Short mmCIF file of C-alpha atoms in Angstrom, two decimals:
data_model
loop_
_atom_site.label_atom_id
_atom_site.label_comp_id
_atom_site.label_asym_id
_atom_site.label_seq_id
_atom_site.Cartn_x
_atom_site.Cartn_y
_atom_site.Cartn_z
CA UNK O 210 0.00 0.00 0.00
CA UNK O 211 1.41 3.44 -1.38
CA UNK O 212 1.92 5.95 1.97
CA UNK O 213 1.28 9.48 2.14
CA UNK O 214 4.99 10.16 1.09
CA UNK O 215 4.60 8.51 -2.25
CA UNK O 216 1.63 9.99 -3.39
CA UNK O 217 2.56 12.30 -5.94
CA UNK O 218 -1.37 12.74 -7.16
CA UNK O 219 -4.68 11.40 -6.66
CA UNK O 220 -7.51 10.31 -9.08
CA UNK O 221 -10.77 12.02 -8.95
CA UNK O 222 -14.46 10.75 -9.58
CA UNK O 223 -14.87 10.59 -13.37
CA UNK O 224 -18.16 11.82 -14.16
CA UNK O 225 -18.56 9.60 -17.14
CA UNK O 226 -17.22 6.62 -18.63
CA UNK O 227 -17.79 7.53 -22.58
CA UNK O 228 -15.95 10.48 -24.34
CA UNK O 229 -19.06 11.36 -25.45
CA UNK O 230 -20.60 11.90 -22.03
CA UNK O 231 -17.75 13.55 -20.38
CA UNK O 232 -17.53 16.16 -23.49
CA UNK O 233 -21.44 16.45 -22.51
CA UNK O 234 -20.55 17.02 -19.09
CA UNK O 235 -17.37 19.23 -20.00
CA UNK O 236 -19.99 21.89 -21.76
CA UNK O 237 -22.86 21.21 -18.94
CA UNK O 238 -19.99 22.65 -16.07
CA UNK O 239 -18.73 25.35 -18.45
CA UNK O 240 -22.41 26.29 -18.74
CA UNK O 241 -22.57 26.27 -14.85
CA UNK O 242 -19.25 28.50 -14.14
CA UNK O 243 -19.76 30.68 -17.00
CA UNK O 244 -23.24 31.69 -15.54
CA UNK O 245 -22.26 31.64 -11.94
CA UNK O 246 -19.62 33.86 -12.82
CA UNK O 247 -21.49 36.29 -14.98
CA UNK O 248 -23.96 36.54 -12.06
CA UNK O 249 -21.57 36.94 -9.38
CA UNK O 250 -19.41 39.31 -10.83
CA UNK O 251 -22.58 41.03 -11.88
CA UNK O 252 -23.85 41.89 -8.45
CA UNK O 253 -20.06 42.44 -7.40
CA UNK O 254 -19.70 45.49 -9.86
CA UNK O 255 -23.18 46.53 -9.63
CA UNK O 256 -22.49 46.87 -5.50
CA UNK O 257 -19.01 48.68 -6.60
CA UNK O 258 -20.23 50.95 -8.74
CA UNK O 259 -23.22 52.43 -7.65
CA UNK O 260 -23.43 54.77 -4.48
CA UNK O 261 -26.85 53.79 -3.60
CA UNK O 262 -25.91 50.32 -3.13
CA UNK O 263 -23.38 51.32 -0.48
CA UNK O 264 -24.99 50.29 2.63
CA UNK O 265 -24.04 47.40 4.76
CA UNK O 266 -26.30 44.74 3.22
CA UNK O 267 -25.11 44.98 -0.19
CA UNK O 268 -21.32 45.32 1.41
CA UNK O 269 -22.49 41.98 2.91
CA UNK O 270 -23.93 40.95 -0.39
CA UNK O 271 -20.66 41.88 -2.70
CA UNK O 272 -18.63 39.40 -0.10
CA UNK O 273 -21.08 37.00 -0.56
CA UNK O 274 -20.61 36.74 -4.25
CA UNK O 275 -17.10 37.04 -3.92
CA UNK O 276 -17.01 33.87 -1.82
CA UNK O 277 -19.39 32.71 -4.61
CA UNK O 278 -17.07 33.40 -7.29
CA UNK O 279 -13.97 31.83 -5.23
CA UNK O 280 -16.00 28.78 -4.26
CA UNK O 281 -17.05 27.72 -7.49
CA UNK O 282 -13.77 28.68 -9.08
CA UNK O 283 -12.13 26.54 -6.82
CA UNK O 284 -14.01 23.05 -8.05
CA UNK O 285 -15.51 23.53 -11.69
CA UNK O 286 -12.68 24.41 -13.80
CA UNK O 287 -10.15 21.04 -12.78
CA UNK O 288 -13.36 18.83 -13.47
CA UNK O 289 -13.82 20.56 -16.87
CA UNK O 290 -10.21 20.29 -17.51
CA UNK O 291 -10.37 16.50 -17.02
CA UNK O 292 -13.79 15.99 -18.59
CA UNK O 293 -11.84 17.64 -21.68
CA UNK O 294 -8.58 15.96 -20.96
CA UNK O 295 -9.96 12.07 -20.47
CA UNK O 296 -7.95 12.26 -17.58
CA UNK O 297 -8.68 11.80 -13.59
CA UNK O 298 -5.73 13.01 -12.18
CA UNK O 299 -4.72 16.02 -9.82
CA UNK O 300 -1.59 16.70 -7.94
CA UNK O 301 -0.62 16.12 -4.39
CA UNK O 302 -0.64 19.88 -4.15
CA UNK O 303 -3.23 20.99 -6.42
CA UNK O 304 -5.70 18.63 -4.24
CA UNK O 305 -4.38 20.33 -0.86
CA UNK O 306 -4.74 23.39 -2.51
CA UNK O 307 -8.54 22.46 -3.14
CA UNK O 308 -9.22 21.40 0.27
CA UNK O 309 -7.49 24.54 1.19
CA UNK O 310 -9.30 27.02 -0.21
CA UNK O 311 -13.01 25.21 -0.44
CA UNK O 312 -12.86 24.84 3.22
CA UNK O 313 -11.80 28.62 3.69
CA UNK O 314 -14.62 30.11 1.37
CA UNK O 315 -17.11 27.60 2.52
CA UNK O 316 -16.70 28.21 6.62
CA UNK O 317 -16.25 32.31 5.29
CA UNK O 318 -19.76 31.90 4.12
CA UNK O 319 -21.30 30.00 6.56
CA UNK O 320 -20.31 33.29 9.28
CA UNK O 321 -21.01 35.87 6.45
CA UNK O 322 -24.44 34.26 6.18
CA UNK O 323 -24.76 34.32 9.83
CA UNK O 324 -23.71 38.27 9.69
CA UNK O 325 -25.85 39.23 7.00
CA UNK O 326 -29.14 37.47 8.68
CA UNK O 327 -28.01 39.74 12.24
CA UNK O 328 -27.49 42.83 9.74
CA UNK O 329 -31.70 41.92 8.67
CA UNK O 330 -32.38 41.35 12.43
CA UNK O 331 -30.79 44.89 13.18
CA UNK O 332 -32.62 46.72 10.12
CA UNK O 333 -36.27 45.46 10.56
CA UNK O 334 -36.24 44.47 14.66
CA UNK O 335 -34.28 48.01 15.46
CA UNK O 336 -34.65 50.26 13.07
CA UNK O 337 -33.84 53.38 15.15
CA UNK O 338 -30.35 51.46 16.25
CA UNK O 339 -29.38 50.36 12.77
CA UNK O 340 -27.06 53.31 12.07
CA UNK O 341 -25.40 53.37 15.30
CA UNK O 342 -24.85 49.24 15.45
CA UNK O 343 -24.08 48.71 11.41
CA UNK O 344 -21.76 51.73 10.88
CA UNK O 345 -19.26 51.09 8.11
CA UNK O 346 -16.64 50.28 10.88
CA UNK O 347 -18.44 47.81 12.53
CA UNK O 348 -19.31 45.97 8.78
CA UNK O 349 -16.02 46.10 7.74
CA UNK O 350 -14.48 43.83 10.72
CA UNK O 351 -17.31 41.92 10.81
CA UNK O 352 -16.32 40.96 7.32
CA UNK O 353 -13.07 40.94 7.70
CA UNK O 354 -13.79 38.95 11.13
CA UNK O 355 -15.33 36.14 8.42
CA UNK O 356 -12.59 36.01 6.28
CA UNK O 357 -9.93 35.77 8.81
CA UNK O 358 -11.72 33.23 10.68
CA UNK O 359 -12.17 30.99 7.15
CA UNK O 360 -8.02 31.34 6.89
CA UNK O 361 -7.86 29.93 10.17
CA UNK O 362 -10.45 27.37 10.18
CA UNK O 363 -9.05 25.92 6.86
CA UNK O 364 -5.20 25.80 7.63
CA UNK O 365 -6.02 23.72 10.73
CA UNK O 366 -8.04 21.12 9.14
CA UNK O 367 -5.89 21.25 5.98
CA UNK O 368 -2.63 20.75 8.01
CA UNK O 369 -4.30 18.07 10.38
CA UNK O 370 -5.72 16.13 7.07
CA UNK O 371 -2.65 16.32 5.01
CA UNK O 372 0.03 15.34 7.99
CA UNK O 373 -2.07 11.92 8.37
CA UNK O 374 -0.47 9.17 6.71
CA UNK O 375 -2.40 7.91 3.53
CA UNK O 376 -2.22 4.24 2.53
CA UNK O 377 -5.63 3.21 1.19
CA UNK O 378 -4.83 4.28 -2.49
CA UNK O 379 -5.37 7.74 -3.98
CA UNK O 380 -8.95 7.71 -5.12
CA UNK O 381 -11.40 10.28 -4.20
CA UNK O 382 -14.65 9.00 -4.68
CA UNK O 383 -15.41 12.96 -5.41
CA UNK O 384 -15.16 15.38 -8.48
CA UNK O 385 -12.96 17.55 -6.30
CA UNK O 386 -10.82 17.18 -3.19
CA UNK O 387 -13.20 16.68 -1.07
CA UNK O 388 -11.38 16.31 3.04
CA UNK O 389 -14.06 13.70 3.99
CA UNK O 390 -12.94 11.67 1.04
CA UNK O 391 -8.97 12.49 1.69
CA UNK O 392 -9.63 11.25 5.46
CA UNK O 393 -10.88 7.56 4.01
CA UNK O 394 -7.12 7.18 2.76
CA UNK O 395 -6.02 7.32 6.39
CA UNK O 396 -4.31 4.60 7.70
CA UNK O 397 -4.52 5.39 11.08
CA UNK O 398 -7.88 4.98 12.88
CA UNK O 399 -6.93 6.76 15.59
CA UNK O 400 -5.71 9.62 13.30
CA UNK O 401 -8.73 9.69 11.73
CA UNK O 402 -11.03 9.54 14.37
CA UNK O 403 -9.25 12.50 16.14
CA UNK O 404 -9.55 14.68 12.57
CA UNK O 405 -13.32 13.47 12.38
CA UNK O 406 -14.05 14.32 16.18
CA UNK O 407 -12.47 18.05 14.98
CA UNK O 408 -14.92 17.75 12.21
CA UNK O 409 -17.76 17.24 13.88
CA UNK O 410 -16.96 20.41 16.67
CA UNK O 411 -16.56 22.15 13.59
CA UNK O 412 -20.18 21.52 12.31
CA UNK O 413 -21.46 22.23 16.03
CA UNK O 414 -20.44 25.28 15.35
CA UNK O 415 -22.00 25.69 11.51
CA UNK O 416 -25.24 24.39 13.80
CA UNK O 417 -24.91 26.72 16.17
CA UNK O 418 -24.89 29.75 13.32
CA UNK O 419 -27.47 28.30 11.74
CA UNK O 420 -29.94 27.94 14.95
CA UNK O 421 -28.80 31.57 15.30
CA UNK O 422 -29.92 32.93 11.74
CA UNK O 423 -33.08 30.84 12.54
CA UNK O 424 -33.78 32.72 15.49
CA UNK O 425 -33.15 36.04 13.77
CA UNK O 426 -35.28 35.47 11.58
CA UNK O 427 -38.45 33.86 13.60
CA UNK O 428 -38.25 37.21 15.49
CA UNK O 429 -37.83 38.95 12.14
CA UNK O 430 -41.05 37.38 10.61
CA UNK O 431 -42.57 38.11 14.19
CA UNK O 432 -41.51 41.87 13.82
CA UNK O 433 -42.65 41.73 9.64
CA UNK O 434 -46.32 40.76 10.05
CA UNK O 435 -46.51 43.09 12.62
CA UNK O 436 -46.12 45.74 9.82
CA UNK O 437 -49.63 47.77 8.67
CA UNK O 438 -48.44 48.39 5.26
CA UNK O 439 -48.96 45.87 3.15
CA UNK O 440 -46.37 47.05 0.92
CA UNK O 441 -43.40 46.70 3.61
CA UNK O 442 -44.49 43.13 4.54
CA UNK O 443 -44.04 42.60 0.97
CA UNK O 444 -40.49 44.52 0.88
CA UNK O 445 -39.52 42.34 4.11
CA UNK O 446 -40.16 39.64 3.20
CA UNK O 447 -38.80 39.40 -0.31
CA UNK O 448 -35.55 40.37 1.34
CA UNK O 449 -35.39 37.84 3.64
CA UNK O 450 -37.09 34.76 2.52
CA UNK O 451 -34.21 34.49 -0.40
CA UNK O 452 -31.68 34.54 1.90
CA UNK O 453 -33.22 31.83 4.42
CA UNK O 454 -33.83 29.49 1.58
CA UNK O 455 -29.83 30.00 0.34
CA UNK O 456 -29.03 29.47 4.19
CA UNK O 457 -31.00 26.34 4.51
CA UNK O 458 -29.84 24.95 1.34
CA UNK O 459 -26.22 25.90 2.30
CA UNK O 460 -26.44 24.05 5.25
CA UNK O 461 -28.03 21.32 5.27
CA UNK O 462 -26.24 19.93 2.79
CA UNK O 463 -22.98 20.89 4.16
CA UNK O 464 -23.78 19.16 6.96
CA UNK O 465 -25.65 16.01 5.33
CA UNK O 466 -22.12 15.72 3.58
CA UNK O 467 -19.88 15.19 6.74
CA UNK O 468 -22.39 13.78 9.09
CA UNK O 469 -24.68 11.13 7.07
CA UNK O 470 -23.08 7.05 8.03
CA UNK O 471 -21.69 5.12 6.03
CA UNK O 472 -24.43 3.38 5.13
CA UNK O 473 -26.19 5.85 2.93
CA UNK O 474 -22.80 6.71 1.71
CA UNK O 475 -22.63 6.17 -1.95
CA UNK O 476 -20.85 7.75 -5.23
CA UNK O 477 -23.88 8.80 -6.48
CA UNK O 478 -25.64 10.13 -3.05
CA UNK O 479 -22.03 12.10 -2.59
CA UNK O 480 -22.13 13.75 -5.93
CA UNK O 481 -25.20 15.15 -5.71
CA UNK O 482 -24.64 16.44 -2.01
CA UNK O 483 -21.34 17.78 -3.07
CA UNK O 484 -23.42 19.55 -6.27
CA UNK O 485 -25.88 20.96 -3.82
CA UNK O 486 -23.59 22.70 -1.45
CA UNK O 487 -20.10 23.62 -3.71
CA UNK O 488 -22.14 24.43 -6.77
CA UNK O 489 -25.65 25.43 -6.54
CA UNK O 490 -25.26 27.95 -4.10
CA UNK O 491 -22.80 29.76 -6.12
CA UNK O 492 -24.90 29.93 -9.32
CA UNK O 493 -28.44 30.57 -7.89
CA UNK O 494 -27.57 33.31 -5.26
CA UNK O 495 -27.07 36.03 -8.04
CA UNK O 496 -30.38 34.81 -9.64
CA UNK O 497 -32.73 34.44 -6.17
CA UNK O 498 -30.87 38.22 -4.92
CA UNK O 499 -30.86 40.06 -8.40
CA UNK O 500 -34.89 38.82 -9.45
CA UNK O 501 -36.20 39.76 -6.02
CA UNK O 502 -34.58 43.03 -5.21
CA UNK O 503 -35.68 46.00 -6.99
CA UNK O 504 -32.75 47.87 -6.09
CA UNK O 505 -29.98 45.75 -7.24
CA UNK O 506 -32.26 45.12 -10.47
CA UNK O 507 -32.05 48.66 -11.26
CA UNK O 508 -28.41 49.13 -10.92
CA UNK O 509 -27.44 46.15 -13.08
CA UNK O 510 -30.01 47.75 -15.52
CA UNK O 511 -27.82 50.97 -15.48
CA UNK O 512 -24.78 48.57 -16.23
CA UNK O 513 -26.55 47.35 -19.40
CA UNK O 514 -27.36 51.03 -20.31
CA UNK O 515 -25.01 53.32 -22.86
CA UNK O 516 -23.69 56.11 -21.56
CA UNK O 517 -25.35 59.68 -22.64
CA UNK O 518 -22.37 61.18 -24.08
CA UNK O 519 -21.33 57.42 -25.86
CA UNK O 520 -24.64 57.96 -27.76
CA UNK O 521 -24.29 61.43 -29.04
CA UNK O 522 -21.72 59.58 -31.32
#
């Protein structure tokens, strides 16, 4: 059995076993990344470019997509290469790299999520308090406090998974690096248990921000039908109900895809868990934010629109 030492790469899932299907596949996940990154770098410029959209939810909103853009970025574009390619294979360092950087932008999200549902809590539960507890300053480390806490988060478990010895082969039953599928190339029991015990503290935590942004917003819908007009229950609630659903997606399939026992695990089952939390996310959060906002719909109009003086000519 090959040790961790002499693994110079590892072989991913492959999607299909005919050229025919993985070309088919190949222009499927271009399709994907091409319109998750249209949308995502849509919203990002939009939010950049246009004073009005400089509050702190659409500051929240523009890291959001940025995550978004990372996240997807960091899966789709080896598993096109090797749909094109015919090939399975990524490096030693390429899939650290991978674990590396989906774990940072996927924990990133889970507290930017968890920010963005207290920064709804503060504007429709306190109103009068907003400015005061959402001033730029406070938004900016919050942010910054969910980035920094990703890094973190994702060099331990990164180091810890990467440092255990490997001797079950190099397949990853995954289209990416997923660390769940690294860890069943442990030798070591022991070694993995101890990685798996941090895993599961780890998604204590995701729990406990999720029970959190489901708290916020039970006293948010509370504080929504309490409103006369019908017009700013409407308003509310097409802010927030998007972002629950994202949240709830996010989540439980995150979750689902560390925690569910071996016996339901399957190649299959994985890939479509895996597709529901690294990939759907990414491409539907433009669509679900952009369709029900009015404001961010008009300043991605103004993007589309040609300048006064470029028409004169």
């Amino acid at each position: 059995m090959p040790n961790s030492s002499s693994i110079s790469e590892f072989l991913l899932l492959a999607l299909a076993d005919t050229r025919q299907l993985q070309l088919l596949h190949f222009w499927l996940l271009l399709a994907i990344y091409l319109a998750a990154l249209l949308g995502n770098g849509l919203i990002s410029t939009a939010v950049a470019c246009d004073h009005r959209l400089h509050t702190p939810m659409y500051f929240f909103l523009l890291n959001l997509a940025l995550l978004d853009l990372g996240c997807i970025s960091t899966t789709l574009p080896k598993a096109m290469a090797n749909a094109l390619w015919h090939t399975r294979a990524i490096s030693y360092a390429g899939c650290a790299a991978q674990v590396f950087f989906l774990l940072f932008l996927l924990s990133a999200e889970t507290f930017l999520l968890t920010i963005m549902s207290y920064d709804r809590y503060v504007a429709i539960c306190k109103p009068l308090h907003y400015g005061t507890l959402m001033n730029s300053r406070t938004c900016a480390t919050m942010a910054a406090a969910a980035w920094g806490t990703g890094v973190l988060y994702s060099l331990l478990h990164t180091a810890n998974t990467f440092s255990i010895p490997l001797c079950q082969g190099n397949v990853v039953d995954q289209f990416f690096c997923e660390m769940a599928q690294v860890l069943k190339l442990s030798c070591s029991e022991s070694d993995y248990l101890s990685e798996a015990g941090i895993i599961d503290f780890s998604l204590s935590l995701v729990f406990g921000c999720f029970v959190f942004i489901v708290v916020s917003y039970v006293q948010i819908f509370a504080a929504v039908l309490r409103i006369p007009s019908e017009q700013g229950r409407h308003k509310a609630f097409s802010m927030c109900l998007p972002h629950m659903f994202v949240v709830t997606l996010f989540v439980s399939t995150l979750m689902f895809a560390y925690l569910k026992p071996s016996s339901l695990s399957s190649p299959s089952l994985d890939l479509v868990v895996a597709v529901l939390y690294s990939v759907v996310p990414p491409t539907l959060n433009p669509l679900i934010y952009s369709m029900r906002n009015p404001e961010l719909r008009d300043a991605l109009r103004k993007l589309w629109e040609i300048p006064s003086h470029i028409r004169k000519y």
